[in-house]
Every structure is written in structure tokens, then in C-alpha cells.
N, CA, C and O atoms as a DFTB+ gen file, in Angstrom:
564 C
 N C O
     1  1     -22.652     -11.510     -33.204
     2  2     -22.628     -10.125     -32.787
     3  2     -22.166     -10.035     -31.337
     4  3     -22.563     -10.850     -30.504
     5  1     -21.337      -9.055     -31.039
     6  2     -20.830      -8.854     -29.687
     7  2     -21.696      -7.806     -28.996
     8  3     -21.927      -6.719     -29.526
     9  1     -22.161      -8.152     -27.820
    10  2     -22.972      -7.273     -26.990
    11  2     -22.156      -6.939     -25.740
    12  3     -21.502      -7.820     -25.183
    13  1     -22.185      -5.691     -25.297
    14  2     -21.442      -5.275     -24.108
    15  2     -22.423      -5.058     -22.965
    16  3     -23.448      -4.394     -23.119
    17  1     -22.087      -5.634     -21.816
    18  2     -22.977      -5.573     -20.663
    19  2     -22.228      -5.080     -19.440
    20  3     -21.048      -5.376     -19.256
    21  1     -22.920      -4.334     -18.619
    22  2     -22.334      -3.803     -17.396
    23  2     -22.654      -4.622     -16.176
    24  3     -22.590      -4.117     -15.055
    25  1     -23.000      -5.882     -16.373
    26  2     -23.377      -6.765     -15.274
    27  2     -23.091      -8.209     -15.667
    28  3     -23.039      -8.545     -16.850
    29  1     -22.908      -9.047     -14.671
    30  2     -22.749     -10.478     -14.927
    31  2     -24.017     -11.247     -14.544
    32  3     -23.997     -12.473     -14.439
    33  1     -25.100     -10.530     -14.341
    34  2     -26.372     -11.185     -14.021
    35  2     -26.699     -12.216     -15.095
    36  3     -26.653     -11.920     -16.289
    37  1     -27.023     -13.407     -14.664
    38  2     -27.384     -14.482     -15.581
    39  2     -26.219     -15.257     -16.155
    40  3     -26.432     -16.254     -16.845
    41  1     -24.981     -14.829     -15.891
    42  2     -23.803     -15.538     -16.404
    43  2     -23.541     -16.772     -15.541
    44  3     -23.606     -16.714     -14.313
    45  1     -23.247     -17.872     -16.199
    46  2     -22.930     -19.125     -15.520
    47  2     -21.435     -19.429     -15.691
    48  3     -20.830     -18.999     -16.673
    49  1     -20.841     -20.158     -14.757
    50  2     -19.405     -20.461     -14.871
    51  2     -19.004     -21.092     -16.198
    52  3     -17.923     -20.797     -16.707
    53  1     -19.841     -21.951     -16.773
    54  2     -19.463     -22.601     -18.039
    55  2     -19.407     -21.618     -19.204
    56  3     -18.937     -21.977     -20.284
    57  1     -19.878     -20.384     -19.009
    58  2     -19.801     -19.355     -20.042
    59  2     -18.535     -18.510     -19.891
    60  3     -18.368     -17.504     -20.581
    61  1     -17.647     -18.924     -18.986
    62  2     -16.395     -18.213     -18.708
    63  2     -15.183     -19.112     -18.942
    64  3     -14.223     -19.055     -18.175
    65  1     -15.209     -19.916     -19.954
    66  2     -14.114     -20.838     -20.257
    67  2     -13.049     -20.159     -21.116
    68  3     -13.368     -19.332     -21.970
    69  1     -11.769     -20.514     -20.885
    70  2     -10.688     -20.099     -21.766
    71  2      -9.936     -18.847     -21.371
    72  3      -9.041     -18.414     -22.097
    73  1     -10.276     -18.257     -20.241
    74  2      -9.590     -17.044     -19.813
    75  2      -8.341     -17.370     -18.999
    76  3      -8.098     -18.527     -18.656
    77  1      -7.562     -16.351     -18.696
    78  2      -6.323     -16.444     -17.925
    79  2      -5.247     -17.241     -18.662
    80  3      -4.509     -18.024     -18.064
    81  1      -5.179     -17.020     -19.966
    82  2      -4.183     -17.661     -20.819
    83  2      -2.775     -17.357     -20.294
    84  3      -2.442     -16.206     -20.013
    85  1      -1.973     -18.386     -20.170
    86  2      -0.597     -18.229     -19.734
    87  2      -0.410     -18.205     -18.226
    88  3       0.725     -18.226     -17.749
    89  1      -1.480     -18.161     -17.476
    90  2      -1.354     -18.200     -16.022
    91  2      -1.062     -19.640     -15.624
    92  3      -1.815     -20.537     -16.005
    93  1      -0.003     -19.889     -14.877
    94  2       0.276     -21.265     -14.479
    95  2      -0.750     -21.818     -13.492
    96  3      -0.952     -23.030     -13.412
    97  1      -1.385     -20.939     -12.752
    98  2      -2.352     -21.348     -11.729
    99  2      -3.510     -20.347     -11.804
   100  3      -3.474     -19.310     -11.142
   101  1      -4.514     -20.646     -12.591
   102  2      -5.576     -19.661     -12.830
   103  2      -6.859     -20.003     -12.079
   104  3      -7.083     -21.155     -11.705
   105  1      -7.703     -18.986     -11.862
   106  2      -8.981     -19.236     -11.201
   107  2      -9.859     -20.177     -12.023
   108  3      -9.836     -20.154     -13.254
   109  1     -10.617     -20.987     -11.333
   110  2     -11.627     -21.807     -12.007
   111  2     -12.710     -20.879     -12.547
   112  3     -12.794     -19.730     -12.115
   113  1     -13.534     -21.340     -13.471
   114  2     -14.644     -20.503     -13.926
   115  2     -15.550     -20.048     -12.776
   116  3     -16.098     -18.947     -12.824
   117  1     -15.711     -20.876     -11.754
   118  2     -16.526     -20.500     -10.598
   119  2     -15.894     -19.336      -9.831
   120  3     -16.589     -18.401      -9.434
   121  1     -14.574     -19.396      -9.623
   122  2     -13.861     -18.310      -8.938
   123  2     -13.824     -17.061      -9.826
   124  3     -13.895     -15.938      -9.328
   125  1     -13.712     -17.264     -11.138
   126  2     -13.744     -16.139     -12.077
   127  2     -15.078     -15.402     -11.953
   128  3     -15.108     -14.174     -11.875
   129  1     -16.167     -16.146     -11.936
   130  2     -17.478     -15.529     -11.792
   131  2     -17.570     -14.788     -10.462
   132  3     -18.098     -13.677     -10.410
   133  1     -17.065     -15.388      -9.392
   134  2     -17.101     -14.736      -8.084
   135  2     -16.304     -13.433      -8.094
   136  3     -16.740     -12.441      -7.512
   137  1     -15.142     -13.423      -8.748
   138  2     -14.354     -12.179      -8.765
   139  2     -15.070     -11.088      -9.557
   140  3     -14.988      -9.912      -9.201
   141  1     -15.766     -11.461     -10.618
   142  2     -16.543     -10.471     -11.363
   143  2     -17.729      -9.971     -10.546
   144  3     -18.014      -8.773     -10.530
   145  1     -18.415     -10.881      -9.870
   146  2     -19.564     -10.503      -9.049
   147  2     -19.160      -9.581      -7.904
   148  3     -19.942      -8.720      -7.501
   149  1     -17.969      -9.749      -7.383
   150  2     -17.504      -8.963      -6.249
   151  2     -16.764      -7.690      -6.655
   152  3     -16.336      -6.927      -5.789
   153  1     -16.610      -7.452      -7.936
   154  2     -15.992      -6.217      -8.417
   155  2     -17.001      -5.071      -8.298
   156  3     -18.211      -5.282      -8.377
   157  1     -16.485      -3.868      -8.108
   158  2     -17.375      -2.712      -8.032
   159  2     -17.961      -2.364      -9.395
   160  3     -19.106      -1.922      -9.495
   161  1     -17.170      -2.568     -10.434
   162  2     -17.603      -2.295     -11.800
   163  2     -17.126      -3.439     -12.693
   164  3     -16.048      -3.994     -12.481
   165  1     -17.921      -3.778     -13.672
   166  2     -17.551      -4.810     -14.631
   167  2     -18.205      -4.488     -15.973
   168  3     -19.320      -3.969     -16.032
   169  1     -17.491      -4.808     -17.041
   170  2     -18.065      -4.765     -18.382
   171  2     -17.649      -6.079     -19.043
   172  3     -16.476      -6.454     -19.019
   173  1     -18.603      -6.758     -19.619
   174  2     -18.296      -8.001     -20.326
   175  2     -18.668      -7.862     -21.796
   176  3     -19.575      -7.116     -22.167
   177  1     -17.941      -8.601     -22.614
   178  2     -18.259      -8.729     -24.042
   179  2     -18.903     -10.104     -24.207
   180  3     -18.315     -11.126     -23.852
   181  1     -20.092     -10.113     -24.738
   182  2     -20.897     -11.325     -24.865
   183  2     -21.127     -11.625     -26.336
   184  3     -21.554     -10.759     -27.100
   185  1     -20.838     -12.865     -26.726
   186  2     -21.090     -13.297     -28.104
   187  2     -22.486     -13.896     -28.156
   188  3     -22.733     -14.952     -27.574
   189  1     -23.405     -13.225     -28.854
   190  2     -24.785     -13.697     -28.953
   191  2     -24.876     -15.061     -29.632
   192  3     -25.750     -15.862     -29.302
   193  1     -23.981     -15.325     -30.574
   194  2     -24.024     -16.582     -31.328
   195  2     -23.607     -17.779     -30.474
   196  3     -24.274     -18.814     -30.480
   197  1     -22.503     -17.634     -29.740
   198  2     -22.003     -18.759     -28.932
   199  2     -22.565     -18.774     -27.521
   200  3     -22.401     -19.753     -26.794
   201  1     -23.227     -17.690     -27.131
   202  2     -23.808     -17.574     -25.793
   203  2     -22.754     -17.727     -24.698
   204  3     -22.917     -18.485     -23.742
   205  1     -21.653     -16.967     -24.879
   206  2     -20.602     -17.002     -23.871
   207  2     -19.889     -15.672     -23.781
   208  3     -19.943     -14.847     -24.693
   209  1     -19.221     -15.487     -22.663
   210  2     -18.414     -14.292     -22.450
   211  2     -17.128     -14.456     -23.240
   212  3     -16.468     -15.492     -23.145
   213  1     -16.764     -13.440     -24.021
   214  2     -15.547     -13.507     -24.835
   215  2     -14.508     -12.467     -24.410
   216  3     -13.383     -12.459     -24.908
   217  1     -14.902     -11.596     -23.488
   218  2     -13.977     -10.601     -22.961
   219  2     -14.564      -9.962     -21.720
   220  3     -15.779      -9.964     -21.521
   221  1     -13.690      -9.414     -20.883
   222  2     -14.171      -8.740     -19.678
   223  2     -13.131      -7.762     -19.174
   224  3     -11.944      -7.878     -19.478
   225  1     -13.598      -6.794     -18.395
   226  2     -12.751      -5.863     -17.658
   227  2     -13.457      -5.621     -16.328
   228  3     -14.685      -5.564     -16.264
   229  1     -12.667      -5.482     -15.273
   230  2     -13.277      -5.191     -13.983
   231  2     -12.508      -4.096     -13.278
   232  3     -11.354      -3.820     -13.605
   233  1     -13.163      -3.466     -12.297
   234  2     -12.539      -2.413     -11.504
   235  2     -13.005      -2.523     -10.061
   236  3     -14.144      -2.896      -9.783
   237  1     -12.109      -2.194      -9.161
   238  2     -12.436      -2.070      -7.741
   239  2     -12.251      -0.607      -7.383
   240  3     -11.342       0.056      -7.883
   241  1     -13.120      -0.108      -6.513
   242  2     -13.156       1.331      -6.291
   243  2     -13.674       1.682      -4.905
   244  3     -14.411       0.914      -4.286
   245  1     -13.267       2.875      -4.421
   246  2     -13.879       3.433      -3.222
   247  2     -15.144       4.216      -3.575
   248  3     -15.874       4.668      -2.692
   249  1     -15.392       4.369      -4.877
   250  2     -16.557       5.062      -5.431
   251  2     -16.606       6.545      -5.071
   252  3     -17.643       7.189      -5.230
   253  1     -15.493       7.084      -4.588
   254  2     -15.416       8.502      -4.231
   255  2     -14.328       9.197      -5.050
   256  3     -14.593      10.185      -5.734
   257  1     -13.090       8.668      -4.976
   258  2     -11.962       9.290      -5.660
   259  2     -11.230       8.367      -6.631
   260  3     -10.687       8.828      -7.635
   261  1     -11.212       7.071      -6.338
   262  2     -10.279       6.231      -7.089
   263  2     -10.850       4.870      -7.469
   264  3     -11.802       4.362      -6.877
   265  1     -10.209       4.312      -8.497
   266  2     -10.522       2.954      -8.949
   267  2      -9.249       2.330      -9.491
   268  3      -8.344       3.024      -9.954
   269  1      -9.199       1.030      -9.425
   270  2      -8.087       0.259      -9.968
   271  2      -8.665      -0.789     -10.902
   272  3      -9.620      -1.483     -10.553
   273  1      -8.087      -0.902     -12.086
   274  2      -8.502      -1.909     -13.063
   275  2      -7.495      -3.058     -12.999
   276  3      -6.382      -2.930     -13.510
   277  1      -7.873      -4.180     -12.376
   278  2      -6.923      -5.284     -12.263
   279  2      -6.858      -6.205     -13.481
   280  3      -5.803      -6.767     -13.771
   281  1      -7.972      -6.365     -14.197
   282  2      -8.002      -7.368     -15.262
   283  2      -8.726      -6.868     -16.513
   284  3      -9.781      -6.238     -16.439
   285  1      -8.130      -7.170     -17.649
   286  2      -8.753      -7.001     -18.967
   287  2      -8.329      -8.220     -19.763
   288  3      -7.138      -8.480     -19.930
   289  1      -9.300      -8.962     -20.251
   290  2      -8.975     -10.146     -21.057
   291  2      -9.974     -10.308     -22.187
   292  3     -11.164     -10.027     -22.043
   293  1      -9.458     -10.766     -23.307
   294  2     -10.271     -11.142     -24.462
   295  2      -9.785     -12.517     -24.896
   296  3      -8.581     -12.754     -24.992
   297  1     -10.715     -13.413     -25.154
   298  2     -10.329     -14.758     -25.600
   299  2      -9.481     -14.673     -26.873
   300  3      -9.733     -13.815     -27.719
   301  1      -8.483     -15.545     -27.022
   302  2      -7.585     -15.486     -28.184
   303  2      -8.303     -15.438     -29.534
   304  3      -7.883     -14.688     -30.415
   305  1      -9.347     -16.198     -29.717
   306  2     -10.053     -16.231     -31.003
   307  2     -10.785     -14.927     -31.317
   308  3     -11.219     -14.725     -32.451
   309  1     -10.930     -14.045     -30.334
   310  2     -11.675     -12.801     -30.515
   311  2     -10.782     -11.564     -30.503
   312  3     -11.280     -10.441     -30.577
   313  1      -9.490     -11.758     -30.411
   314  2      -8.566     -10.624     -30.381
   315  2      -8.441      -9.992     -31.766
   316  3      -8.781     -10.598     -32.781
   317  1      -7.949      -8.769     -31.774
   318  2      -7.741      -7.978     -33.004
   319  2      -9.061      -7.594     -33.670
   320  3      -9.111      -7.386     -34.882
   321  1     -10.122      -7.501     -32.880
   322  2     -11.427      -7.077     -33.388
   323  2     -11.905      -5.788     -32.708
   324  3     -13.021      -5.333     -32.958
   325  1     -11.067      -5.203     -31.852
   326  2     -11.449      -3.979     -31.153
   327  2     -12.214      -4.204     -29.867
   328  3     -12.668      -3.245     -29.243
   329  1     -12.367      -5.453     -29.460
   330  2     -13.142      -5.760     -28.253
   331  2     -12.443      -5.228     -27.004
   332  3     -13.089      -4.628     -26.146
   333  1     -11.139      -5.438     -26.892
   334  2     -10.403      -4.956     -25.722
   335  2     -10.498      -3.442     -25.591
   336  3     -10.747      -2.927     -24.502
   337  1     -10.303      -2.734     -26.687
   338  2     -10.406      -1.276     -26.672
   339  2     -11.801      -0.815     -26.273
   340  3     -11.949       0.141     -25.512
   341  1     -12.810      -1.487     -26.781
   342  2     -14.187      -1.127     -26.440
   343  2     -14.471      -1.388     -24.965
   344  3     -15.160      -0.600     -24.317
   345  1     -13.948      -2.478     -24.434
   346  2     -14.125      -2.754     -22.999
   347  2     -13.488      -1.648     -22.159
   348  3     -14.095      -1.169     -21.201
   349  1     -12.274      -1.243     -22.510
   350  2     -11.594      -0.174     -21.765
   351  2     -12.368       1.131     -21.892
   352  3     -12.591       1.804     -20.886
   353  1     -12.780       1.506     -23.087
   354  2     -13.532       2.752     -23.279
   355  2     -14.798       2.781     -22.422
   356  3     -15.105       3.781     -21.773
   357  1     -15.517       1.674     -22.434
   358  2     -16.748       1.606     -21.643
   359  2     -16.455       1.678     -20.148
   360  3     -17.194       2.324     -19.405
   361  1     -15.394       1.028     -19.703
   362  2     -15.057       1.089     -18.283
   363  2     -14.621       2.491     -17.900
   364  3     -15.058       3.011     -16.873
   365  1     -13.768       3.115     -18.704
   366  2     -13.327       4.473     -18.385
   367  2     -14.509       5.441     -18.348
   368  3     -14.509       6.375     -17.545
   369  1     -15.496       5.242     -19.185
   370  2     -16.701       6.066     -19.146
   371  2     -17.442       5.850     -17.823
   372  3     -17.903       6.812     -17.210
   373  1     -17.556       4.621     -17.389
   374  2     -18.234       4.338     -16.114
   375  2     -17.483       4.941     -14.937
   376  3     -18.082       5.266     -13.912
   377  1     -16.168       5.092     -15.086
   378  2     -15.334       5.617     -13.996
   379  2     -15.030       7.108     -14.165
   380  3     -14.220       7.652     -13.414
   381  1     -15.644       7.760     -15.110
   382  2     -15.294       9.147     -15.457
   383  2     -15.565      10.146     -14.334
   384  3     -15.044      11.261     -14.380
   385  1     -16.345       9.791     -13.349
   386  2     -16.632      10.686     -12.230
   387  2     -15.529      10.675     -11.167
   388  3     -15.570      11.462     -10.221
   389  1     -14.547       9.788     -11.320
   390  2     -13.503       9.627     -10.315
   391  2     -12.250      10.428     -10.646
   392  3     -11.948      10.670     -11.814
   393  1     -11.537      10.829      -9.627
   394  2     -10.283      11.574      -9.763
   395  2      -9.195      10.730     -10.410
   396  3      -8.509      11.199     -11.318
   397  1      -9.027       9.479      -9.952
   398  2      -7.941       8.668     -10.501
   399  2      -8.406       7.259     -10.829
   400  3      -9.186       6.639     -10.105
   401  1      -7.891       6.785     -11.949
   402  2      -8.117       5.413     -12.396
   403  2      -6.745       4.855     -12.726
   404  3      -6.053       5.367     -13.606
   405  1      -6.355       3.807     -12.021
   406  2      -5.023       3.229     -12.174
   407  2      -5.113       1.795     -12.676
   408  3      -6.103       1.098     -12.452
   409  1      -4.059       1.376     -13.357
   410  2      -3.866      -0.032     -13.696
   411  2      -2.376      -0.261     -13.861
   412  3      -1.609       0.677     -14.079
   413  1      -1.984      -1.494     -13.755
   414  2      -0.596      -1.883     -13.944
   415  2      -0.546      -2.841     -15.124
   416  3      -1.349      -3.770     -15.211
   417  1       0.405      -2.612     -16.040
   418  2       0.520      -3.491     -17.199
   419  2       1.980      -3.620     -17.602
   420  3       2.829      -2.839     -17.173
   421  1       2.252      -4.597     -18.416
   422  2       3.590      -4.774     -18.969
   423  2       3.887      -3.637     -19.945
   424  3       2.978      -3.051     -20.533
   425  1       5.170      -3.339     -20.105
   426  2       5.599      -2.224     -20.956
   427  2       5.074      -2.342     -22.386
   428  3       4.747      -1.328     -23.004
   429  1       4.987      -3.561     -22.923
   430  2       4.532      -3.700     -24.306
   431  2       3.047      -3.370     -24.480
   432  3       2.588      -3.177     -25.606
   433  1       2.296      -3.302     -23.383
   434  2       0.880      -2.949     -23.456
   435  2       0.619      -1.462     -23.235
   436  3      -0.500      -0.995     -23.448
   437  1       1.628      -0.718     -22.814
   438  2       1.434       0.704     -22.535
   439  2       0.925       1.494     -23.736
   440  3       0.048       2.337     -23.552
   441  1       1.421       1.273     -24.956
   442  2       0.879       2.020     -26.099
   443  2      -0.627       1.799     -26.317
   444  3      -1.337       2.720     -26.718
   445  1      -1.104       0.589     -26.054
   446  2      -2.533       0.290     -26.166
   447  2      -3.336       1.201     -25.238
   448  3      -4.316       1.815     -25.660
   449  1      -2.920       1.288     -23.982
   450  2      -3.644       2.113     -23.012
   451  2      -3.457       3.607     -23.276
   452  3      -4.361       4.400     -23.011
   453  1      -2.296       3.993     -23.793
   454  2      -2.082       5.404     -24.151
   455  2      -3.061       5.838     -25.237
   456  3      -3.586       6.951     -25.193
   457  1      -3.307       4.965     -26.212
   458  2      -4.263       5.292     -27.280
   459  2      -5.670       5.514     -26.728
   460  3      -6.501       6.159     -27.368
   461  1      -5.929       4.977     -25.545
   462  2      -7.248       5.112     -24.924
   463  2      -7.293       6.238     -23.890
   464  3      -8.263       6.366     -23.143
   465  1      -6.233       7.055     -23.854
   466  2      -6.234       8.235     -23.001
   467  2      -5.506       8.116     -21.686
   468  3      -5.475       9.069     -20.908
   469  1      -4.920       6.967     -21.421
   470  2      -4.186       6.802     -20.166
   471  2      -2.740       7.233     -20.370
   472  3      -2.285       7.358     -21.507
   473  1      -2.012       7.462     -19.274
   474  2      -0.622       7.868     -19.379
   475  2       0.273       6.998     -18.500
   476  3      -0.154       6.456     -17.481
   477  1       1.528       6.886     -18.933
   478  2       2.511       6.081     -18.206
   479  2       2.839       6.733     -16.875
   480  3       2.834       7.956     -16.736
   481  1       3.124       5.883     -15.903
   482  2       3.548       6.350     -14.600
   483  2       4.321       5.229     -13.931
   484  3       4.456       4.142     -14.491
   485  1       4.814       5.481     -12.772
   486  2       5.552       4.478     -12.019
   487  2       4.641       3.903     -10.942
   488  3       3.832       4.622     -10.355
   489  1       4.773       2.618     -10.688
   490  2       3.936       2.005      -9.658
   491  2       4.738       0.965      -8.883
   492  3       5.852       0.598      -9.257
   493  1       4.150       0.518      -7.822
   494  2       4.721      -0.554      -7.006
   495  2       3.680      -1.665      -6.956
   496  3       2.483      -1.414      -7.103
   497  1       4.141      -2.883      -6.750
   498  2       3.197      -3.995      -6.688
   499  2       3.779      -5.157      -5.907
   500  3       4.982      -5.225      -5.654
   501  1       2.907      -6.057      -5.536
   502  2       3.289      -7.307      -4.893
   503  2       2.466      -8.405      -5.556
   504  3       1.267      -8.233      -5.779
   505  1       3.085      -9.505      -5.865
   506  2       2.380     -10.636      -6.454
   507  2       2.653     -11.879      -5.617
   508  3       3.802     -12.211      -5.325
   509  1       1.582     -12.555      -5.241
   510  2       1.677     -13.826      -4.517
   511  2       1.194     -14.910      -5.477
   512  3       0.013     -15.258      -5.496
   513  1       2.113     -15.430      -6.265
   514  2       1.743     -16.363      -7.322
   515  2       1.123     -17.653      -6.793
   516  3       0.406     -18.335      -7.525
   517  1       1.386     -17.994      -5.543
   518  2       0.758     -19.177      -4.963
   519  2      -0.738     -18.979      -4.746
   520  3      -1.453     -19.940      -4.464
   521  1      -1.218     -17.740      -4.875
   522  2      -2.643     -17.443      -4.706
   523  2      -3.286     -16.998      -6.017
   524  3      -4.386     -16.446      -6.019
   525  1      -2.608     -17.236      -7.113
   526  2      -3.064     -16.773      -8.416
   527  2      -4.408     -17.366      -8.822
   528  3      -5.120     -16.769      -9.630
   529  1      -4.768     -18.511      -8.288
   530  2      -6.028     -19.143      -8.638
   531  2      -7.210     -18.596      -7.839
   532  3      -8.350     -19.009      -8.050
   533  1      -6.935     -17.661      -6.914
   534  2      -8.007     -17.071      -6.126
   535  2      -8.406     -17.868      -4.899
   536  3      -9.350     -17.516      -4.192
   537  1      -7.680     -18.940      -4.655
   538  2      -7.965     -19.756      -3.474
   539  2      -7.197     -19.210      -2.286
   540  3      -6.083     -18.712      -2.455
   541  1      -7.764     -19.289      -1.078
   542  2      -7.041     -18.831       0.103
   543  2      -5.802     -19.687       0.337
   544  3      -5.760     -20.855      -0.049
   545  1      -4.799     -19.098       0.971
   546  2      -3.588     -19.838       1.301
   547  2      -3.914     -20.940       2.294
   548  3      -4.819     -20.804       3.117
   549  1      -3.171     -22.026       2.206
   550  2      -3.356     -23.141       3.142
   551  2      -2.945     -22.694       4.536
   552  3      -2.109     -21.803       4.686
   553  1      -3.526     -23.303       5.544
   554  2      -3.174     -22.990       6.926
   555  2      -1.681     -23.169       7.127
   556  3      -1.095     -24.156       6.682
   557  1      -1.078     -22.209       7.797
   558  2       0.360     -22.271       8.049
   559  2       1.198     -21.616       6.977
   560  3       2.413     -21.502       7.141
   561  1       0.584     -21.175       5.867
   562  2       1.335     -20.499       4.785
   563  2       1.531     -19.031       5.095
   564  3       2.136     -18.309       4.304
């Protein structure tokens, strides 16, 4: 059974294995836990049977007008079960008091977010792939 939680209290790094599929340089489970702990809002999908996190979404916010959703992930073995949609719905509900909620995604994912009430727009971004693992840049970089 999948349980949805609005906190990472009690989660250990070894319960965060298998995320960041396709990232050439991904955060360790320890850094993953730290990024969730430091997010303003988080919702996790927890598998009671395996005792591990199988999906998550996080948001950073000023808690007044705006929030940004940087990450939504579901482990490959748990996809196509509605977990991702449920994570987004729960996060959007938690952020419903805010004027704007933004995220950036690839074009092929836009229909997924549209079905959940979001709309397409134009955005700008910067990516520093050398920092994709969440580690600080080396001195002199």
C-alpha cells in the first residue's frame, strides 16, 4: 500500500535509493535527503511493504506569493500507477494559498501537468551540470 506523507521525518538515506534515473551525476541518497529536508514543502510516496520512498515532489517558496516545484520523481517500478499525479495533486493543494506555482519540464511532460490544472508558458533557466550531484563547486571553479 502506498502512503503519502507531507514530511521526511524518520526517513533514512537508504530508503531513498534508485532516484535521479538518467542523471549522469546525481545526488547521493544523503544529499537527496538533505534537499528534501531543506525544501519548504515536500510530499513523499511511501511503500508500506518495502519500507521505502517510491516517489517524491518538493517545492521551494517565499510562502507569501510564489513557489517553484523543482523535482517530481517516481521509481521506475512504481510508474503508471497514478503516484506521480497524486503527488502533484497533493502538492498543488498544499500550495493553493499562493498566487503562482511554477515548474519547468520537457515538452513531452506538458500534457501530464495540463491534466492536473497547470498551463503552458515560457520560461528561462540555467543549468550547471557540474553541480548536478548537489556538491559545491571545487575551489577555483
